[in-house]
Amino acid sequence: MLLIDKPLRWTSYDVIRKILHLTKVKKAGHAGTLDPLATGLLIICTGKFTKKINEYMAKEKEYTGTFTLGATTPTYDLESKPENFYSIQHISEEQIKTTAKIFLGEIMQIPPAHSAIKIGGKRAYELARKEKEVKLEPRKIFIDEFDILKIELPLVYFRVVCSTGTYIRSLANDFGESLGCGAYLGSLCRTRIGEFKLENAMTIEEFERQVENDNPG
């Protein structure tokens, strides 16, 4: 089991491919996808440890990042261009902090249309990219903590502790909807999965050096 700090713009599968190439193991998987624009903790399991993936995936997650207020995007993040611009001059710090409290506890959340969830055998994002209607059912999730760390409008810095299955992109979109000014996810970093912390993870470069040191020549 490896703790990897996923680089920006890498897919979670890019990391798997790199690990397979470096270690020459035949089997590897990750315990919870991170979008290409997200960074942070990725648990990689190889060999027999792939049997533990579901166990790791079920653990609660912690994220930090930014919401950008005053617009929305089709993907709920910067994978697509901002649109539907709104004024945020009337939005106060108190409103932002009060709105965050609405999302605490058990809530129903609709996943993004641009997600890997399968609908009739096809990935939702494949249908969404073809501009076909994507109807996803709300899912029960739990948000244990939702802290507003700093406000520098249009940016809102946050920290969230949540159950598995939570889409922070959807949280950004729903947060903006509740404020009445729109919002999208500007940046995201996964800092913890259960008891495993980002500070104990290796970068890809560090792992590469470790493999080279373990296999000199």
mmCIF file of C-alpha atoms in Angstrom:
data_model
loop_
_atom_site.group_PDB
_atom_site.id
_atom_site.type_symbol
_atom_site.label_atom_id
_atom_site.label_comp_id
_atom_site.label_asym_id
_atom_site.label_seq_id
_atom_site.Cartn_x
_atom_site.Cartn_y
_atom_site.Cartn_z
ATOM 1 C CA MET A 1 0.000 0.000 0.000
ATOM 2 C CA LEU A 2 1.442 3.357 -1.085
ATOM 3 C CA LEU A 3 0.470 6.904 -0.158
ATOM 4 C CA ILE A 4 1.004 9.168 -3.169
ATOM 5 C CA ASP A 5 0.562 12.940 -3.495
ATOM 6 C CA LYS A 6 -1.168 13.172 -6.875
ATOM 7 C CA PRO A 7 0.183 15.949 -9.110
ATOM 8 C CA LEU A 8 -2.062 18.561 -10.704
ATOM 9 C CA ARG A 9 -3.434 17.589 -14.147
ATOM 10 C CA TRP A 10 -2.586 13.895 -13.703
ATOM 11 C CA THR A 11 -5.535 11.502 -13.749
ATOM 12 C CA SER A 12 -5.681 8.936 -10.957
ATOM 13 C CA TYR A 13 -5.026 6.293 -13.627
ATOM 14 C CA ASP A 14 -1.881 8.164 -14.764
ATOM 15 C CA VAL A 15 -0.513 7.514 -11.273
ATOM 16 C CA ILE A 16 -1.437 3.810 -11.474
ATOM 17 C CA ARG A 17 0.266 3.520 -14.867
ATOM 18 C CA LYS A 18 3.430 5.153 -13.505
ATOM 19 C CA ILE A 19 3.496 2.849 -10.443
ATOM 20 C CA LEU A 20 3.041 -0.250 -12.645
ATOM 21 C CA HIS A 21 5.877 0.921 -14.903
ATOM 22 C CA LEU A 22 8.254 1.681 -12.015
ATOM 23 C CA THR A 23 7.582 -1.398 -9.864
ATOM 24 C CA LYS A 24 6.841 -3.963 -12.622
ATOM 25 C CA VAL A 25 3.983 -5.334 -10.489
ATOM 26 C CA LYS A 26 1.112 -6.829 -12.470
ATOM 27 C CA LYS A 27 -1.808 -5.414 -10.541
ATOM 28 C CA ALA A 28 -2.528 -2.028 -8.933
ATOM 29 C CA GLY A 29 -5.561 0.102 -8.088
ATOM 30 C CA HIS A 30 -6.482 3.235 -6.164
ATOM 31 C CA ALA A 31 -8.893 3.795 -3.288
ATOM 32 C CA GLY A 32 -10.906 6.763 -4.528
ATOM 33 C CA THR A 33 -10.523 8.810 -7.701
ATOM 34 C CA LEU A 34 -9.181 12.362 -7.719
ATOM 35 C CA ASP A 35 -10.115 14.534 -10.704
ATOM 36 C CA PRO A 36 -7.216 15.799 -12.874
ATOM 37 C CA LEU A 37 -7.545 19.325 -11.428
ATOM 38 C CA ALA A 38 -7.397 18.005 -7.850
ATOM 39 C CA THR A 39 -4.195 17.227 -5.964
ATOM 40 C CA GLY A 40 -3.465 15.356 -2.770
ATOM 41 C CA LEU A 41 -3.672 11.961 -1.178
ATOM 42 C CA LEU A 42 -4.167 8.898 -3.337
ATOM 43 C CA ILE A 43 -3.971 5.444 -1.743
ATOM 44 C CA ILE A 44 -2.460 2.967 -4.207
ATOM 45 C CA CYS A 45 -2.748 -0.765 -3.576
ATOM 46 C CA THR A 46 -0.640 -3.309 -5.448
ATOM 47 C CA GLY A 47 -0.687 -7.099 -5.645
ATOM 48 C CA LYS A 48 -2.687 -8.802 -2.889
ATOM 49 C CA PHE A 49 -3.360 -5.424 -1.237
ATOM 50 C CA THR A 50 -5.839 -4.609 -4.037
ATOM 51 C CA LYS A 51 -8.309 -6.684 -1.985
ATOM 52 C CA LYS A 52 -8.255 -3.878 0.615
ATOM 53 C CA ILE A 53 -9.280 -1.116 -1.827
ATOM 54 C CA ASN A 54 -12.982 -1.140 -0.811
ATOM 55 C CA GLU A 55 -12.007 -1.003 2.866
ATOM 56 C CA TYR A 56 -9.872 2.114 2.272
ATOM 57 C CA MET A 57 -12.485 3.684 0.004
ATOM 58 C CA ALA A 58 -15.132 3.467 2.742
ATOM 59 C CA LYS A 59 -13.127 5.722 5.091
ATOM 60 C CA GLU A 60 -14.047 9.387 5.604
ATOM 61 C CA LYS A 61 -12.195 11.999 3.540
ATOM 62 C CA GLU A 62 -10.857 15.464 4.300
ATOM 63 C CA TYR A 63 -10.385 18.152 1.642
ATOM 64 C CA THR A 64 -9.261 21.752 1.447
ATOM 65 C CA GLY A 65 -9.726 24.064 -1.511
ATOM 66 C CA THR A 66 -11.458 27.102 -2.959
ATOM 67 C CA PHE A 67 -14.874 27.897 -4.360
ATOM 68 C CA THR A 68 -15.104 30.765 -6.851
ATOM 69 C CA LEU A 69 -18.350 32.715 -6.419
ATOM 70 C CA GLY A 70 -20.203 34.630 -9.125
ATOM 71 C CA ALA A 71 -20.403 32.082 -11.969
ATOM 72 C CA THR A 72 -21.055 28.415 -12.742
ATOM 73 C CA THR A 73 -19.435 25.894 -15.086
ATOM 74 C CA PRO A 74 -20.971 22.808 -16.769
ATOM 75 C CA THR A 75 -18.459 20.522 -15.002
ATOM 76 C CA TYR A 76 -18.723 22.428 -11.679
ATOM 77 C CA ASP A 77 -14.946 23.065 -11.854
ATOM 78 C CA LEU A 78 -12.398 24.582 -14.267
ATOM 79 C CA GLU A 79 -12.468 21.629 -16.684
ATOM 80 C CA SER A 80 -15.009 23.834 -18.515
ATOM 81 C CA LYS A 81 -15.364 27.585 -18.953
ATOM 82 C CA PRO A 82 -17.204 29.770 -16.437
ATOM 83 C CA GLU A 83 -20.632 31.041 -17.565
ATOM 84 C CA ASN A 84 -23.831 32.486 -16.056
ATOM 85 C CA PHE A 85 -22.051 35.384 -14.335
ATOM 86 C CA TYR A 86 -23.718 36.973 -11.301
ATOM 87 C CA SER A 87 -22.954 39.962 -9.095
ATOM 88 C CA ILE A 88 -21.464 39.078 -5.700
ATOM 89 C CA GLN A 89 -21.374 42.618 -4.281
ATOM 90 C CA HIS A 90 -24.258 41.863 -1.927
ATOM 91 C CA ILE A 91 -22.729 38.650 -0.542
ATOM 92 C CA SER A 92 -21.506 39.065 3.039
ATOM 93 C CA GLU A 93 -19.095 37.005 5.122
ATOM 94 C CA GLU A 94 -21.962 36.144 7.475
ATOM 95 C CA GLN A 95 -24.079 34.823 4.562
ATOM 96 C CA ILE A 96 -21.226 32.599 3.386
ATOM 97 C CA LYS A 97 -20.633 31.127 6.857
ATOM 98 C CA THR A 98 -24.372 30.636 7.489
ATOM 99 C CA THR A 99 -24.799 28.899 4.117
ATOM 100 C CA ALA A 100 -21.989 26.434 4.940
ATOM 101 C CA LYS A 101 -23.970 25.261 8.007
ATOM 102 C CA ILE A 102 -26.904 24.204 5.762
ATOM 103 C CA PHE A 103 -24.760 21.392 4.358
ATOM 104 C CA LEU A 104 -23.699 19.847 7.671
ATOM 105 C CA GLY A 105 -24.930 16.370 8.557
ATOM 106 C CA GLU A 106 -26.775 13.903 6.346
ATOM 107 C CA ILE A 107 -27.835 15.448 3.028
ATOM 108 C CA MET A 108 -28.959 14.300 -0.409
ATOM 109 C CA GLN A 109 -26.520 15.246 -3.178
ATOM 110 C CA ILE A 110 -26.862 14.937 -6.960
ATOM 111 C CA PRO A 111 -23.525 13.923 -8.540
ATOM 112 C CA PRO A 112 -22.183 16.065 -11.422
ATOM 113 C CA ALA A 113 -23.380 15.187 -14.935
ATOM 114 C CA HIS A 114 -19.685 15.179 -15.870
ATOM 115 C CA SER A 115 -18.803 12.198 -13.662
ATOM 116 C CA ALA A 116 -17.743 8.582 -14.225
ATOM 117 C CA ILE A 117 -21.062 7.169 -12.940
ATOM 118 C CA LYS A 118 -22.540 4.701 -15.418
ATOM 119 C CA ILE A 119 -25.967 5.226 -16.994
ATOM 120 C CA GLY A 120 -27.120 2.329 -19.157
ATOM 121 C CA GLY A 121 -23.550 1.097 -19.558
ATOM 122 C CA LYS A 122 -22.134 4.505 -20.532
ATOM 123 C CA ARG A 123 -20.210 6.976 -18.380
ATOM 124 C CA ALA A 124 -22.272 10.049 -17.480
ATOM 125 C CA TYR A 125 -19.528 12.404 -18.723
ATOM 126 C CA GLU A 126 -19.575 10.726 -22.176
ATOM 127 C CA LEU A 127 -23.282 11.555 -22.502
ATOM 128 C CA ALA A 128 -22.822 15.055 -21.052
ATOM 129 C CA ARG A 129 -20.045 15.840 -23.552
ATOM 130 C CA LYS A 130 -22.423 14.915 -26.381
ATOM 131 C CA GLU A 131 -24.933 17.335 -24.810
ATOM 132 C CA LYS A 132 -27.374 14.511 -24.077
ATOM 133 C CA GLU A 133 -29.603 14.765 -21.032
ATOM 134 C CA VAL A 134 -28.002 13.212 -17.969
ATOM 135 C CA LYS A 135 -30.317 12.401 -15.090
ATOM 136 C CA LEU A 136 -28.578 11.200 -11.948
ATOM 137 C CA GLU A 137 -30.393 10.267 -8.761
ATOM 138 C CA PRO A 138 -29.588 12.095 -5.495
ATOM 139 C CA ARG A 139 -27.339 10.139 -3.134
ATOM 140 C CA LYS A 140 -27.230 10.191 0.647
ATOM 141 C CA ILE A 141 -23.914 11.587 1.934
ATOM 142 C CA PHE A 142 -22.683 12.908 5.262
ATOM 143 C CA ILE A 143 -20.716 16.120 5.825
ATOM 144 C CA ASP A 144 -19.177 16.029 9.276
ATOM 145 C CA GLU A 145 -17.291 19.345 9.112
ATOM 146 C CA PHE A 146 -17.510 22.304 6.704
ATOM 147 C CA ASP A 147 -15.251 25.176 7.748
ATOM 148 C CA ILE A 148 -14.847 28.477 5.929
ATOM 149 C CA LEU A 149 -11.140 29.213 6.419
ATOM 150 C CA LYS A 150 -10.801 32.529 4.595
ATOM 151 C CA ILE A 151 -12.844 34.790 2.313
ATOM 152 C CA GLU A 152 -11.171 36.815 -0.454
ATOM 153 C CA LEU A 153 -14.056 37.316 -2.860
ATOM 154 C CA PRO A 154 -14.629 35.841 -5.345
ATOM 155 C CA LEU A 155 -12.611 33.101 -3.587
ATOM 156 C CA VAL A 156 -13.874 31.222 -0.541
ATOM 157 C CA TYR A 157 -11.291 28.936 1.122
ATOM 158 C CA PHE A 158 -12.814 25.867 2.787
ATOM 159 C CA ARG A 159 -12.120 22.628 4.626
ATOM 160 C CA VAL A 160 -14.553 19.695 4.440
ATOM 161 C CA VAL A 161 -14.659 16.342 6.237
ATOM 162 C CA CYS A 162 -17.163 14.035 4.539
ATOM 163 C CA SER A 163 -18.279 10.497 3.815
ATOM 164 C CA THR A 164 -17.163 8.489 0.819
ATOM 165 C CA GLY A 165 -19.219 9.243 -2.297
ATOM 166 C CA THR A 166 -19.254 13.010 -1.703
ATOM 167 C CA TYR A 167 -18.584 15.147 -4.771
ATOM 168 C CA ILE A 168 -16.916 18.409 -3.738
ATOM 169 C CA ARG A 169 -17.695 19.769 -7.230
ATOM 170 C CA SER A 170 -21.404 19.266 -6.525
ATOM 171 C CA LEU A 171 -20.967 20.850 -3.099
ATOM 172 C CA ALA A 172 -19.435 23.926 -4.805
ATOM 173 C CA ASN A 173 -22.331 24.161 -7.254
ATOM 174 C CA ASP A 174 -24.981 23.648 -4.549
ATOM 175 C CA PHE A 175 -23.230 26.157 -2.278
ATOM 176 C CA GLY A 176 -23.382 28.804 -5.029
ATOM 177 C CA GLU A 177 -27.027 27.970 -5.720
ATOM 178 C CA SER A 178 -27.907 28.417 -2.040
ATOM 179 C CA LEU A 179 -26.142 31.795 -1.999
ATOM 180 C CA GLY A 180 -27.977 32.782 -5.197
ATOM 181 C CA CYS A 181 -24.795 33.831 -6.998
ATOM 182 C CA GLY A 182 -23.430 30.600 -8.480
ATOM 183 C CA ALA A 183 -20.097 28.979 -7.635
ATOM 184 C CA TYR A 184 -17.641 26.447 -9.011
ATOM 185 C CA LEU A 185 -14.699 24.527 -7.600
ATOM 186 C CA GLY A 186 -11.512 26.514 -8.169
ATOM 187 C CA SER A 187 -8.996 24.188 -6.497
ATOM 188 C CA LEU A 188 -9.082 21.007 -4.423
ATOM 189 C CA CYS A 189 -6.620 19.006 -2.333
ATOM 190 C CA ARG A 190 -7.409 15.752 -0.506
ATOM 191 C CA THR A 191 -5.563 15.962 2.807
ATOM 192 C CA ARG A 192 -6.742 12.773 4.533
ATOM 193 C CA ILE A 193 -8.393 9.377 3.981
ATOM 194 C CA GLY A 194 -9.331 7.852 7.337
ATOM 195 C CA GLU A 195 -6.140 7.737 9.424
ATOM 196 C CA PHE A 196 -3.873 8.257 6.385
ATOM 197 C CA LYS A 197 -2.590 11.816 5.920
ATOM 198 C CA LEU A 198 -1.201 13.731 2.957
ATOM 199 C CA GLU A 199 1.847 14.792 4.992
ATOM 200 C CA ASN A 200 2.955 11.132 4.998
ATOM 201 C CA ALA A 201 2.565 10.711 1.226
ATOM 202 C CA MET A 202 5.334 10.659 -1.382
ATOM 203 C CA THR A 203 5.443 12.682 -4.561
ATOM 204 C CA ILE A 204 5.863 10.714 -7.787
ATOM 205 C CA GLU A 205 9.480 11.963 -7.974
ATOM 206 C CA GLU A 206 10.215 10.782 -4.425
ATOM 207 C CA PHE A 207 8.745 7.349 -5.165
ATOM 208 C CA GLU A 208 10.764 7.136 -8.387
ATOM 209 C CA ARG A 209 13.983 7.883 -6.469
ATOM 210 C CA GLN A 210 13.079 5.289 -3.834
ATOM 211 C CA VAL A 211 12.568 2.609 -6.499
ATOM 212 C CA GLU A 212 15.917 3.533 -8.099
ATOM 213 C CA ASN A 213 17.697 3.329 -4.713
ATOM 214 C CA ASP A 214 16.111 -0.060 -3.973
ATOM 215 C CA ASN A 215 17.134 -1.362 -7.402
ATOM 216 C CA PRO A 216 20.573 0.144 -8.172
ATOM 217 C CA GLY A 217 21.924 -0.493 -11.667
#
